[in-house]
Coordinates of C-alpha atoms in Angstrom, one line a residue:
H89 CA -13.6 -211.8 10.7
Y90 CA -13.5 -212.8 14.4
G91 CA -12.8 -210.1 16.7
T92 CA -11.4 -207.8 14.0
S93 CA -14.6 -205.8 13.1
V94 CA -17.3 -204.5 14.0
F95 CA -21.1 -204.7 12.1
E96 CA -24.6 -203.2 11.9
G97 CA -27.7 -204.5 10.5
I98 CA -29.5 -202.1 8.7
R99 CA -33.4 -202.1 6.5
C100 CA -34.0 -200.5 3.7
Y101 CA -37.9 -200.3 2.9
D102 CA -39.8 -199.3 -0.1
S103 CA -41.7 -196.2 0.4
H104 CA -43.5 -193.9 -2.1
K105 CA -40.5 -191.5 -2.0
G106 CA -38.0 -194.0 -3.1
P107 CA -36.2 -196.0 -0.9
V108 CA -35.7 -195.5 2.7
V109 CA -33.1 -196.5 5.1
F110 CA -34.5 -197.0 8.5
R111 CA -32.7 -194.9 11.5
H112 CA -29.9 -194.3 8.6
R113 CA -27.9 -192.2 11.0
E114 CA -28.4 -194.1 14.3
H115 CA -27.1 -197.1 12.9
M116 CA -23.8 -195.5 11.0
Q117 CA -23.0 -193.4 14.2
R118 CA -22.8 -197.0 16.4
L119 CA -20.8 -198.1 13.8
H120 CA -18.8 -195.5 14.2
D121 CA -18.8 -195.3 17.8
S122 CA -18.2 -198.9 18.3
A123 CA -15.4 -199.0 15.9
K124 CA -13.6 -196.2 18.0
I125 CA -14.1 -198.4 21.2
Y126 CA -12.4 -200.8 19.4
R127 CA -9.8 -198.5 18.5
F128 CA -10.2 -199.6 14.6
P129 CA -9.3 -196.4 12.5
V130 CA -12.0 -195.1 10.6
S131 CA -11.3 -192.3 8.3
Q132 CA -15.1 -191.8 6.9
S133 CA -17.2 -189.6 8.8
V134 CA -20.9 -190.7 9.5
D135 CA -21.9 -188.8 6.8
E136 CA -19.9 -190.9 4.5
L137 CA -20.3 -193.9 5.2
M138 CA -24.5 -192.9 4.9
E139 CA -23.6 -191.5 1.4
A140 CA -21.6 -194.9 1.1
C141 CA -24.6 -196.9 1.9
R142 CA -27.0 -194.6 -0.2
E143 CA -24.8 -195.1 -3.3
V144 CA -24.6 -199.3 -3.0
I145 CA -28.7 -198.8 -2.9
R146 CA -28.5 -196.4 -6.1
T147 CA -26.0 -198.3 -7.6
N148 CA -27.3 -201.5 -7.3
N149 CA -31.1 -200.6 -8.0
L150 CA -32.5 -201.5 -4.4
T151 CA -35.6 -200.8 -3.0
S152 CA -36.1 -203.0 -0.4
A153 CA -32.7 -204.7 1.2
Y154 CA -30.7 -205.6 4.3
I155 CA -27.5 -203.9 4.3
R156 CA -24.6 -204.9 6.4
P157 CA -21.9 -202.7 7.0
L158 CA -18.8 -204.0 8.1
V159 CA -15.7 -201.9 9.6
F160 CA -12.5 -204.3 9.9
V161 CA -8.8 -204.4 10.5
G162 CA -7.7 -205.9 7.2
D163 CA -3.8 -205.7 7.9
V164 CA -3.1 -206.9 11.2
G165 CA -1.8 -210.9 11.9
M166 CA -3.5 -212.5 14.8
G167 CA -0.9 -214.6 16.6
V168 CA 0.7 -214.6 20.2
N169 CA 3.9 -212.3 20.9

């Protein structure tokens, strides 16, 4: 995905209240903004991206994890015009 993606690296920590994602909104906002800067289409809102991360944590029964959300342009071929 060189040159066709943006990503974030996010830590999820175990706490007495359950898994906590460190600076979740800031990470998702930066991912969203990075995609917009590169003019990648992002149909999900920041809140929807946050919920998707929480769903990954729940579905996989994670308590402590490193999450790497990625936005990429997948239907575009690379070449010279």
